Amino acid sequence: MVKGPNAAPGSTPRPGEGRISDDGQPARVPWLAVAGFAVISCGLAWIVMLPVWLGGQGLATPLLGLYASVMMFTPAVGALLATFFLQRPRPARIGRYLGLWPLRPAGRTLGLTAAALFGIPLIIIAGAFLAAALGLFATDLTYFSGFAAQLRLSGGGAALEDASVQQLVALQLLSLPVAAIIPNSLLALGEELGWRGWLLPSLLPLGTWPALLLTGALWGIWHAPLVLLGYNYGLTGPTGVLLMIAACTAFGVLFGWLRLRSGSVWPSVVAHGALNAAGGFAALIISVWSGFDPVSSGPLGWATWIVIAAVVVVLAVCGQFSTRRLRQRLG
């Protein structure tokens, strides 16, 4: 079989496997590589979290943050192993296939990165205020009593002696862009290299929307080792995983749009970092007398899903999800 111009040496497709088209994208879904990526990413995630499960302390495990951070790099490992050992033919320009480079046009890439940096926190904030407007929790925008109480319980009462709680809340909000980049985007790169860097382009032969939705669903399933401990939703059964699948699918549409619209993985990396940085916003505005249900009011709760749906509808009406507009940035 004659190899295409972008085929890597020694990468002649075996029967039933897709070739790499002239634009550098797979003409068919490389299902063997996709299955391998899913097994490796999810399997490694469980292996990394195994000490937490076996230790018996659950979310109280002292090194939980470290284990969770290491877990975030398992999709990158899965993507690299799938690319080098399972995908046939192997992409000739792996860095470009993964969206790592080139960063051009620079203006579009920087603009979408900035939109991610500030837009994702605005979505989280809007979701929290929507939940409050629906009566799901009570806010205190004058004295920020819930945040002040958390500071005292965590030993941060000294900070309240040096500054007013209003100043501390303002400082938290102003620091969001910095926290989104360092350390959150550095950690998010491990996930995004797998989900939006490799998996999304590999699934594009299914169509734009199927690829976006399937990538998001797999991303949600991957979180199971943490979610089943009660992380994110406070639920330790399958319902928590199903909620996480829904949340990751919703955010995955936005992150995937950033990836496809820019042709680069970096806007989605920053979007993911911004999501993690802004995830605690509701804790800043909640009243000390209020209850709080993360299923409805958290950053991954259904009130935020409504905001995301509204943003996606606006983008779709403006033609931002057209196949031609998105795929012209890849390759």
Short mmCIF file of C-alpha atoms in Angstrom, two decimals:
data_model
loop_
_atom_site.label_atom_id
_atom_site.label_comp_id
_atom_site.label_asym_id
_atom_site.label_seq_id
_atom_site.Cartn_x
_atom_site.Cartn_y
_atom_site.Cartn_z
CA MET A 1 0.00 0.00 0.00
CA VAL A 2 1.32 3.45 -0.90
CA LYS A 3 1.80 5.62 2.17
CA GLY A 4 0.25 9.09 2.31
CA PRO A 5 2.47 12.15 2.49
CA ASN A 6 2.01 12.44 6.26
CA ALA A 7 2.49 8.77 7.11
CA ALA A 8 5.33 8.01 9.48
CA PRO A 9 7.97 5.54 8.30
CA GLY A 10 6.99 1.97 9.01
CA SER A 11 3.41 2.99 9.81
CA THR A 12 1.52 1.24 7.01
CA PRO A 13 -2.04 0.71 8.25
CA ARG A 14 -3.10 -2.80 9.06
CA PRO A 15 -6.48 -3.95 7.64
CA GLY A 16 -9.39 -2.22 9.36
CA GLU A 17 -7.30 0.65 10.72
CA GLY A 18 -7.67 4.26 9.62
CA ARG A 19 -5.08 6.18 7.69
CA ILE A 20 -3.92 9.74 8.34
CA SER A 21 -5.53 12.09 5.85
CA ASP A 22 -3.71 14.84 4.01
CA ASP A 23 -4.64 17.38 6.69
CA GLY A 24 -2.91 15.34 9.39
CA GLN A 25 -6.14 14.03 10.96
CA PRO A 26 -7.30 10.41 11.08
CA ALA A 27 -9.70 9.46 8.30
CA ARG A 28 -11.15 6.82 10.62
CA VAL A 29 -11.24 6.47 14.38
CA PRO A 30 -8.20 4.47 15.54
CA TRP A 31 -10.36 2.30 17.81
CA LEU A 32 -7.53 0.07 19.04
CA ALA A 33 -5.59 3.13 20.17
CA VAL A 34 -8.72 4.72 21.70
CA ALA A 35 -9.48 1.56 23.67
CA GLY A 36 -5.87 1.33 24.81
CA PHE A 37 -5.86 4.98 25.83
CA ALA A 38 -9.04 4.53 27.88
CA VAL A 39 -7.76 1.40 29.63
CA ILE A 40 -4.33 2.89 30.35
CA SER A 41 -5.65 6.26 31.59
CA CYS A 42 -8.39 4.85 33.80
CA GLY A 43 -6.29 1.90 34.97
CA LEU A 44 -3.39 4.10 35.97
CA ALA A 45 -5.79 6.47 37.75
CA TRP A 46 -7.02 3.60 39.92
CA ILE A 47 -3.46 2.41 40.56
CA VAL A 48 -2.36 5.90 41.66
CA MET A 49 -5.34 6.21 44.02
CA LEU A 50 -4.99 2.67 45.40
CA PRO A 51 -3.05 3.79 48.53
CA VAL A 52 -5.94 6.11 49.40
CA TRP A 53 -8.47 3.31 49.03
CA LEU A 54 -6.38 0.83 50.99
CA GLY A 55 -5.36 3.31 53.70
CA GLY A 56 -8.86 3.50 55.13
CA GLN A 57 -8.82 7.27 55.66
CA GLY A 58 -10.53 8.22 52.42
CA LEU A 59 -10.61 11.96 51.82
CA ALA A 60 -8.80 12.50 55.12
CA THR A 61 -5.67 10.84 53.70
CA PRO A 62 -2.77 13.26 54.40
CA LEU A 63 -1.25 12.90 50.92
CA LEU A 64 -4.56 12.99 49.04
CA GLY A 65 -3.57 16.17 47.19
CA LEU A 66 -0.35 14.59 45.99
CA TYR A 67 -2.09 11.43 44.79
CA ALA A 68 -4.74 13.48 42.99
CA SER A 69 -2.06 15.60 41.32
CA VAL A 70 -0.21 12.53 40.08
CA MET A 71 -3.49 11.08 38.85
CA MET A 72 -3.96 14.14 36.64
CA PHE A 73 -1.00 13.05 34.51
CA THR A 74 -2.32 9.57 33.74
CA PRO A 75 -4.24 10.73 30.62
CA ALA A 76 -1.00 12.21 29.25
CA VAL A 77 0.72 8.86 29.78
CA GLY A 78 -2.18 7.13 28.06
CA ALA A 79 -2.03 9.53 25.12
CA LEU A 80 1.70 9.12 24.61
CA LEU A 81 1.58 5.34 24.84
CA ALA A 82 -1.39 5.20 22.48
CA THR A 83 0.35 7.49 19.99
CA PHE A 84 3.69 5.71 19.93
CA PHE A 85 2.62 2.09 20.35
CA LEU A 86 -1.03 1.66 19.35
CA GLN A 87 -2.04 4.25 16.76
CA ARG A 88 -1.45 3.11 13.19
CA PRO A 89 -0.42 4.96 11.20
CA ARG A 90 1.33 7.11 13.74
CA PRO A 91 0.90 10.87 13.16
CA ALA A 92 3.94 12.29 11.38
CA ARG A 93 3.80 15.52 13.39
CA ILE A 94 2.92 14.37 16.89
CA GLY A 95 3.30 17.78 18.51
CA ARG A 96 0.87 19.28 16.04
CA TYR A 97 -1.56 16.35 16.35
CA LEU A 98 -1.64 16.87 20.12
CA GLY A 99 -2.11 20.62 19.71
CA LEU A 100 1.14 21.56 21.43
CA TRP A 101 2.44 23.60 18.50
CA PRO A 102 2.59 25.63 16.30
CA LEU A 103 0.82 28.43 18.15
CA ARG A 104 -0.57 30.21 15.13
CA PRO A 105 -2.33 32.30 14.34
CA ALA A 106 -0.99 33.75 17.56
CA GLY A 107 -3.78 36.28 17.92
CA ARG A 108 -6.52 33.65 17.83
CA THR A 109 -4.67 31.35 20.24
CA LEU A 110 -3.98 34.15 22.72
CA GLY A 111 -7.51 35.51 22.41
CA LEU A 112 -9.12 32.13 23.12
CA THR A 113 -6.68 31.52 25.97
CA ALA A 114 -7.68 34.85 27.52
CA ALA A 115 -11.36 34.00 26.99
CA ALA A 116 -10.77 30.73 28.83
CA LEU A 117 -8.82 32.40 31.64
CA PHE A 118 -11.60 34.87 32.44
CA GLY A 119 -14.66 33.23 30.90
CA ILE A 120 -14.61 29.95 32.80
CA PRO A 121 -14.50 31.67 36.24
CA LEU A 122 -17.39 33.88 35.11
CA ILE A 123 -19.38 30.74 34.30
CA ILE A 124 -18.62 29.33 37.77
CA ILE A 125 -19.62 32.62 39.38
CA ALA A 126 -22.82 32.83 37.32
CA GLY A 127 -23.67 29.26 38.30
CA ALA A 128 -23.26 30.06 41.99
CA PHE A 129 -25.46 33.14 41.77
CA LEU A 130 -28.07 31.22 39.76
CA ALA A 131 -28.16 28.58 42.49
CA ALA A 132 -28.55 31.31 45.11
CA ALA A 133 -31.31 32.98 43.07
CA LEU A 134 -33.15 29.65 42.94
CA GLY A 135 -33.00 29.48 46.73
CA LEU A 136 -30.55 26.58 46.83
CA PHE A 137 -28.28 28.34 49.31
CA ALA A 138 -28.14 31.73 51.08
CA THR A 139 -25.46 34.31 50.42
CA ASP A 140 -23.86 36.94 52.60
CA LEU A 141 -22.40 39.61 50.35
CA THR A 142 -21.88 42.10 53.17
CA TYR A 143 -20.00 40.29 55.91
CA PHE A 144 -19.06 37.08 54.02
CA SER A 145 -19.80 35.22 57.24
CA GLY A 146 -19.37 31.75 55.78
CA PHE A 147 -15.89 32.53 54.46
CA ALA A 148 -14.91 34.20 57.74
CA ALA A 149 -16.04 31.15 59.70
CA GLN A 150 -14.02 28.85 57.43
CA LEU A 151 -10.93 30.98 57.97
CA ARG A 152 -11.27 30.72 61.75
CA LEU A 153 -11.85 26.97 61.64
CA SER A 154 -8.82 26.45 59.44
CA GLY A 155 -6.55 28.52 61.65
CA GLY A 156 -6.62 31.57 59.43
CA GLY A 157 -8.08 33.88 62.04
CA ALA A 158 -4.85 35.88 62.10
CA ALA A 159 -5.53 36.98 58.55
CA LEU A 160 -8.80 38.52 59.71
CA GLU A 161 -6.92 40.53 62.30
CA ASP A 162 -4.66 42.04 59.63
CA ALA A 163 -7.34 42.72 57.01
CA SER A 164 -11.11 42.89 56.73
CA VAL A 165 -12.94 39.88 55.37
CA GLN A 166 -14.03 42.03 52.42
CA GLN A 167 -10.39 42.71 51.55
CA LEU A 168 -9.57 39.01 51.77
CA VAL A 169 -12.47 38.12 49.47
CA ALA A 170 -11.31 40.75 46.98
CA LEU A 171 -7.78 39.33 47.17
CA GLN A 172 -9.12 35.84 46.48
CA LEU A 173 -10.97 37.06 43.39
CA LEU A 174 -8.04 39.09 42.07
CA SER A 175 -5.70 36.12 42.48
CA LEU A 176 -7.90 33.79 40.40
CA PRO A 177 -6.08 34.41 37.07
CA VAL A 178 -2.72 33.75 38.71
CA ALA A 179 -3.95 30.60 40.45
CA ALA A 180 -5.49 29.44 37.17
CA ILE A 181 -2.04 29.43 35.58
CA ILE A 182 0.17 28.43 38.52
CA PRO A 183 -0.25 25.74 39.65
CA ASN A 184 -3.59 24.73 38.15
CA SER A 185 -2.81 24.91 34.44
CA LEU A 186 0.50 23.12 34.99
CA LEU A 187 -1.41 20.23 36.54
CA ALA A 188 -4.27 20.42 34.03
CA LEU A 189 -1.82 19.89 31.17
CA GLY A 190 -1.57 16.26 32.22
CA GLU A 191 -5.30 15.77 31.68
CA GLU A 192 -5.78 18.00 28.66
CA LEU A 193 -2.94 16.41 26.72
CA GLY A 194 -4.97 13.22 26.90
CA TRP A 195 -8.59 14.34 26.62
CA ARG A 196 -8.49 17.32 24.28
CA GLY A 197 -4.96 16.89 22.96
CA TRP A 198 -5.19 13.30 21.71
CA LEU A 199 -8.63 11.78 22.25
CA LEU A 200 -10.81 14.52 20.77
CA PRO A 201 -8.99 14.72 17.40
CA SER A 202 -8.88 10.94 17.28
CA LEU A 203 -12.67 10.73 17.63
CA LEU A 204 -13.45 13.50 15.12
CA PRO A 205 -14.22 11.06 12.27
CA LEU A 206 -17.42 10.29 14.24
CA GLY A 207 -18.50 13.92 13.79
CA THR A 208 -17.89 17.04 15.87
CA TRP A 209 -20.69 16.60 18.41
CA PRO A 210 -20.24 12.84 18.97
CA ALA A 211 -16.52 13.44 19.48
CA LEU A 212 -17.13 16.25 21.97
CA LEU A 213 -19.72 14.30 23.95
CA LEU A 214 -17.84 11.01 24.03
CA THR A 215 -14.62 12.72 25.09
CA GLY A 216 -16.44 14.45 27.94
CA ALA A 217 -18.14 11.24 29.06
CA LEU A 218 -14.86 9.32 29.19
CA TRP A 219 -13.31 12.21 31.09
CA GLY A 220 -16.08 11.90 33.68
CA ILE A 221 -15.64 8.12 34.02
CA TRP A 222 -11.91 8.63 34.58
CA HIS A 223 -12.71 10.62 37.76
CA ALA A 224 -14.35 7.58 39.41
CA PRO A 225 -11.46 6.76 41.82
CA LEU A 226 -11.92 10.18 43.43
CA VAL A 227 -15.66 10.64 43.04
CA LEU A 228 -16.44 7.28 44.68
CA LEU A 229 -14.55 8.49 47.76
CA GLY A 230 -17.05 11.34 48.09
CA TYR A 231 -14.95 13.94 46.30
CA ASN A 232 -16.78 16.66 44.30
CA TYR A 233 -20.34 15.66 45.28
CA GLY A 234 -20.11 14.06 48.71
CA LEU A 235 -21.58 10.86 47.23
CA THR A 236 -19.89 7.47 47.35
CA GLY A 237 -22.10 5.55 44.94
CA PRO A 238 -22.69 5.40 41.19
CA THR A 239 -24.88 8.50 41.29
CA GLY A 240 -21.80 10.62 41.96
CA VAL A 241 -20.04 9.14 38.93
CA LEU A 242 -23.09 9.78 36.73
CA LEU A 243 -23.18 13.39 37.92
CA MET A 244 -19.48 13.73 37.16
CA ILE A 245 -20.01 12.32 33.67
CA ALA A 246 -22.71 14.94 33.07
CA ALA A 247 -20.53 17.77 34.42
CA CYS A 248 -17.48 16.72 32.43
CA THR A 249 -19.57 16.37 29.29
CA ALA A 250 -20.89 19.90 29.77
CA PHE A 251 -17.50 21.46 30.43
CA GLY A 252 -15.96 19.17 27.82
CA VAL A 253 -18.04 20.79 25.09
CA LEU A 254 -16.56 24.19 25.97
CA PHE A 255 -13.03 22.89 26.43
CA GLY A 256 -13.31 20.92 23.20
CA TRP A 257 -14.60 23.96 21.34
CA LEU A 258 -11.56 25.92 22.52
CA ARG A 259 -9.30 23.11 21.31
CA LEU A 260 -10.90 22.82 17.89
CA ARG A 261 -11.42 26.53 17.32
CA SER A 262 -7.81 27.36 18.11
CA GLY A 263 -6.14 24.20 16.80
CA SER A 264 -4.18 24.26 20.06
CA VAL A 265 -4.50 22.42 23.34
CA TRP A 266 -3.33 25.42 25.38
CA PRO A 267 -6.65 27.30 25.61
CA SER A 268 -8.30 24.16 27.00
CA VAL A 269 -5.40 23.70 29.43
CA VAL A 270 -5.94 27.22 30.78
CA ALA A 271 -9.72 26.68 30.84
CA HIS A 272 -9.23 23.57 32.96
CA GLY A 273 -6.85 25.44 35.25
CA ALA A 274 -9.35 28.29 35.59
CA LEU A 275 -12.13 25.83 36.48
CA ASN A 276 -10.06 24.33 39.27
CA ALA A 277 -8.97 27.75 40.52
CA ALA A 278 -12.51 29.15 40.65
CA GLY A 279 -14.13 26.01 42.04
CA GLY A 280 -14.34 27.40 45.56
CA PHE A 281 -16.17 30.61 44.67
CA ALA A 282 -19.41 29.68 46.43
CA ALA A 283 -17.46 29.29 49.68
CA LEU A 284 -16.64 33.01 49.50
CA ILE A 285 -20.24 34.21 49.35
CA ILE A 286 -22.21 31.66 51.36
CA SER A 287 -23.86 32.66 54.60
CA VAL A 288 -22.64 30.93 57.74
CA TRP A 289 -26.25 29.92 58.44
CA SER A 290 -26.80 28.30 55.06
CA GLY A 291 -26.64 24.71 53.99
CA PHE A 292 -24.92 23.78 50.75
CA ASP A 293 -25.46 20.93 48.30
CA PRO A 294 -22.64 20.51 45.73
CA VAL A 295 -24.97 18.51 43.48
CA SER A 296 -26.96 21.64 42.75
CA SER A 297 -24.76 24.57 43.74
CA GLY A 298 -21.15 23.45 43.42
CA PRO A 299 -18.92 24.34 40.47
CA LEU A 300 -19.87 20.99 38.89
CA GLY A 301 -23.52 21.19 39.99
CA TRP A 302 -26.58 21.40 37.78
CA ALA A 303 -27.01 25.14 38.20
CA THR A 304 -23.66 25.60 36.46
CA TRP A 305 -24.75 23.14 33.75
CA ILE A 306 -27.60 25.52 32.93
CA VAL A 307 -25.15 28.40 32.49
CA ILE A 308 -22.92 26.27 30.28
CA ALA A 309 -25.91 25.22 28.17
CA ALA A 310 -26.80 28.89 27.63
CA VAL A 311 -23.22 29.69 26.55
CA VAL A 312 -23.13 26.72 24.18
CA VAL A 313 -26.47 27.72 22.62
CA VAL A 314 -25.16 31.24 21.98
CA LEU A 315 -21.98 29.86 20.40
CA ALA A 316 -23.99 27.45 18.27
CA VAL A 317 -26.39 30.15 17.09
CA CYS A 318 -23.38 32.23 16.09
CA GLY A 319 -22.10 29.34 13.97
CA GLN A 320 -19.14 28.59 16.21
CA PHE A 321 -19.73 24.84 16.13
CA SER A 322 -19.81 24.47 12.35
CA THR A 323 -17.62 21.59 11.23
CA ARG A 324 -15.86 23.69 8.62
CA ARG A 325 -15.05 26.49 11.07
CA LEU A 326 -13.66 24.11 13.68
CA ARG A 327 -11.71 21.63 11.62
CA GLN A 328 -9.91 24.20 9.51
CA ARG A 329 -7.73 24.90 12.56
CA LEU A 330 -6.57 21.29 12.85
CA GLY A 331 -3.95 19.51 10.86
#
